[in-house]
mmCIF file of C-alpha atoms in Angstrom:
data_model
loop_
_atom_site.group_PDB
_atom_site.id
_atom_site.type_symbol
_atom_site.label_atom_id
_atom_site.label_comp_id
_atom_site.label_asym_id
_atom_site.label_seq_id
_atom_site.Cartn_x
_atom_site.Cartn_y
_atom_site.Cartn_z
ATOM 1 C CA UNK H 1 53.827 284.557 161.562
ATOM 2 C CA UNK H 2 57.102 282.877 161.086
ATOM 3 C CA UNK H 3 60.044 283.781 163.247
ATOM 4 C CA UNK H 4 63.535 283.716 161.704
ATOM 5 C CA UNK H 5 66.042 281.219 163.039
ATOM 6 C CA UNK H 6 68.160 284.038 164.576
ATOM 7 C CA UNK H 7 65.084 285.322 166.440
ATOM 8 C CA UNK H 8 64.257 281.875 167.763
ATOM 9 C CA UNK H 9 67.838 281.409 168.878
ATOM 10 C CA UNK H 10 67.658 284.728 170.744
ATOM 11 C CA UNK H 11 64.386 283.571 172.325
ATOM 12 C CA UNK H 12 66.098 280.515 173.793
ATOM 13 C CA UNK H 13 68.919 282.686 175.143
ATOM 14 C CA UNK H 14 66.458 285.153 176.559
ATOM 15 C CA UNK H 15 64.476 282.374 178.267
ATOM 16 C CA UNK H 16 67.682 281.185 179.822
ATOM 17 C CA UNK H 17 68.686 284.614 180.978
ATOM 18 C CA UNK H 18 65.230 285.156 182.498
ATOM 19 C CA UNK H 19 65.720 282.025 184.534
ATOM 20 C CA UNK H 20 69.125 283.189 185.581
ATOM 21 C CA UNK H 21 67.480 286.303 187.016
ATOM 22 C CA UNK H 22 66.461 284.123 189.944
ATOM 23 C CA UNK H 23 70.048 284.645 191.099
ATOM 24 C CA UNK H 24 69.355 288.360 191.473
ATOM 25 C CA UNK H 25 65.905 288.077 193.107
ATOM 26 C CA UNK H 26 67.115 285.388 195.474
ATOM 27 C CA UNK H 27 70.330 287.287 196.183
ATOM 28 C CA UNK H 28 72.292 284.190 195.145
ATOM 29 C CA UNK H 29 70.028 281.902 197.199
ATOM 30 C CA UNK H 30 70.247 283.924 200.422
ATOM 31 C CA UNK H 31 66.736 285.510 200.254
ATOM 32 C CA UNK H 32 64.800 283.301 202.572
ATOM 33 C CA UNK H 33 61.490 285.040 201.876
ATOM 34 C CA UNK H 34 61.046 283.407 198.452
ATOM 35 C CA UNK H 35 61.248 279.913 199.959
ATOM 36 C CA UNK H 36 59.164 280.907 202.955
ATOM 37 C CA UNK H 37 56.102 281.656 200.771
ATOM 38 C CA UNK H 38 56.458 278.540 198.628
ATOM 39 C CA UNK H 39 58.737 276.022 200.318
ATOM 40 C CA UNK H 40 57.911 273.237 197.886
ATOM 41 C CA UNK H 41 58.421 274.844 194.436
ATOM 42 C CA UNK H 42 60.705 277.734 195.359
ATOM 43 C CA UNK H 43 63.077 276.263 197.961
ATOM 44 C CA UNK H 44 66.733 276.837 197.351
ATOM 45 C CA UNK H 45 66.835 273.480 195.549
ATOM 46 C CA UNK H 46 63.847 274.644 193.406
ATOM 47 C CA UNK H 47 65.649 277.881 192.616
ATOM 48 C CA UNK H 48 68.774 276.031 191.654
ATOM 49 C CA UNK H 49 66.703 273.852 189.326
ATOM 50 C CA UNK H 50 65.288 276.984 187.688
ATOM 51 C CA UNK H 51 68.843 278.003 186.933
ATOM 52 C CA UNK H 52 69.556 274.550 185.480
ATOM 53 C CA UNK H 53 66.459 274.814 183.232
ATOM 54 C CA UNK H 54 67.791 278.194 182.060
ATOM 55 C CA UNK H 55 71.114 276.617 181.190
ATOM 56 C CA UNK H 56 69.268 273.920 179.283
ATOM 57 C CA UNK H 57 67.349 276.506 177.226
ATOM 58 C CA UNK H 58 70.601 278.317 176.300
ATOM 59 C CA UNK H 59 72.432 275.069 175.523
ATOM 60 C CA UNK H 60 70.147 274.298 172.555
ATOM 61 C CA UNK H 61 69.750 277.883 171.306
ATOM 62 C CA UNK H 62 71.820 277.244 168.155
ATOM 63 C CA UNK H 63 70.595 273.733 167.436
ATOM 64 C CA UNK H 64 66.959 273.726 168.629
ATOM 65 C CA UNK H 65 65.919 272.270 165.233
ATOM 66 C CA UNK H 66 67.588 268.984 166.215
ATOM 67 C CA UNK H 67 65.735 268.545 169.486
ATOM 68 C CA UNK H 68 62.058 269.293 168.799
ATOM 69 C CA UNK H 69 60.840 266.957 171.517
ATOM 70 C CA UNK H 70 63.070 268.682 174.093
ATOM 71 C CA UNK H 71 61.445 271.972 173.029
ATOM 72 C CA UNK H 72 58.079 270.292 173.767
ATOM 73 C CA UNK H 73 59.390 269.352 177.224
ATOM 74 C CA UNK H 74 60.364 272.975 177.799
ATOM 75 C CA UNK H 75 56.828 274.071 176.857
ATOM 76 C CA UNK H 76 55.315 271.549 179.318
ATOM 77 C CA UNK H 77 57.668 272.659 182.031
ATOM 78 C CA UNK H 78 56.710 276.328 181.521
ATOM 79 C CA UNK H 79 53.011 275.404 181.502
ATOM 80 C CA UNK H 80 53.456 273.644 184.855
ATOM 81 C CA UNK H 81 55.288 276.579 186.470
ATOM 82 C CA UNK H 82 52.694 279.013 185.062
ATOM 83 C CA UNK H 83 49.823 276.878 186.395
ATOM 84 C CA UNK H 84 51.465 276.597 189.797
ATOM 85 C CA UNK H 85 51.950 280.390 189.864
ATOM 86 C CA UNK H 86 48.256 281.061 189.170
ATOM 87 C CA UNK H 87 47.299 278.520 191.854
ATOM 88 C CA UNK H 88 49.680 280.291 194.257
ATOM 89 C CA UNK H 89 48.186 283.708 193.439
ATOM 90 C CA UNK H 90 44.669 282.416 194.125
ATOM 91 C CA UNK H 91 45.690 281.039 197.527
ATOM 92 C CA UNK H 92 48.165 283.638 198.839
ATOM 93 C CA UNK H 93 48.586 287.380 199.277
ATOM 94 C CA UNK H 94 51.374 288.873 197.174
ATOM 95 C CA UNK H 95 51.238 291.988 199.376
ATOM 96 C CA UNK H 96 52.331 289.787 202.295
ATOM 97 C CA UNK H 97 55.488 288.913 200.292
ATOM 98 C CA UNK H 98 56.126 292.582 199.447
ATOM 99 C CA UNK H 99 55.767 293.530 203.106
ATOM 100 C CA UNK H 100 58.492 291.052 203.999
ATOM 101 C CA UNK H 101 60.864 291.632 201.062
ATOM 102 C CA UNK H 102 60.470 293.770 197.914
ATOM 103 C CA UNK H 103 62.758 291.609 195.826
ATOM 104 C CA UNK H 104 60.756 288.509 196.702
ATOM 105 C CA UNK H 105 57.559 290.401 195.958
ATOM 106 C CA UNK H 106 58.872 291.357 192.541
ATOM 107 C CA UNK H 107 59.876 287.792 191.932
ATOM 108 C CA UNK H 108 56.419 286.473 192.801
ATOM 109 C CA UNK H 109 54.781 289.189 190.667
ATOM 110 C CA UNK H 110 56.758 288.295 187.568
ATOM 111 C CA UNK H 111 57.811 284.688 187.527
ATOM 112 C CA UNK H 112 54.514 283.299 186.320
ATOM 113 C CA UNK H 113 54.145 285.895 183.616
ATOM 114 C CA UNK H 114 57.555 284.946 182.386
ATOM 115 C CA UNK H 115 56.613 281.219 182.447
ATOM 116 C CA UNK H 116 53.394 281.795 180.437
ATOM 117 C CA UNK H 117 55.224 283.934 177.823
ATOM 118 C CA UNK H 118 57.863 281.309 177.341
ATOM 119 C CA UNK H 119 55.277 278.520 177.297
ATOM 120 C CA UNK H 120 53.788 280.315 174.271
ATOM 121 C CA UNK H 121 57.274 280.730 172.726
ATOM 122 C CA UNK H 122 58.346 277.091 173.276
ATOM 123 C CA UNK H 123 54.965 275.855 172.023
ATOM 124 C CA UNK H 124 55.262 278.023 168.909
ATOM 125 C CA UNK H 125 58.740 276.703 168.182
ATOM 126 C CA UNK H 126 57.665 273.105 168.687
ATOM 127 C CA UNK H 127 54.690 273.510 166.330
ATOM 128 C CA UNK H 128 56.948 275.268 163.816
ATOM 129 C CA UNK H 129 59.402 272.341 163.962
ATOM 130 C CA UNK H 130 56.628 269.745 163.563
ATOM 131 C CA UNK H 131 55.294 271.565 160.494
ATOM 132 C CA UNK H 132 58.814 272.121 159.109
ATOM 133 C CA UNK H 133 59.422 268.346 159.076
ATOM 134 C CA UNK H 134 56.221 267.787 157.095
ATOM 135 C CA UNK H 135 57.186 270.214 154.319
#
């Protein structure tokens, strides 16, 4: 399956917007429950960095072909967040998060799924770009 350039561009924008959703779930960094349940990865600093990653995805949306190795970095970054999320799920109770704050619970329910989906997307784009250069 080959995605069209316009679809890939939209994928980068969507990835960025999904990262920006952290602003909603964190209530613009005022929701202390998110950091309480993972103070290392999801501190306010960590949440700000998620926003920065989102801006990076959107910044290359129209010229991703020129930065294939950056796309690979994005895939690695998403893999790491996805892996950390699974590790968190195995060692914590998501119902405890929901009991404390529904928005935080929704965030913890979805962020890893989002990371795995965009890991696949960024990996696909990277492989597509590698093959494109060989042709």
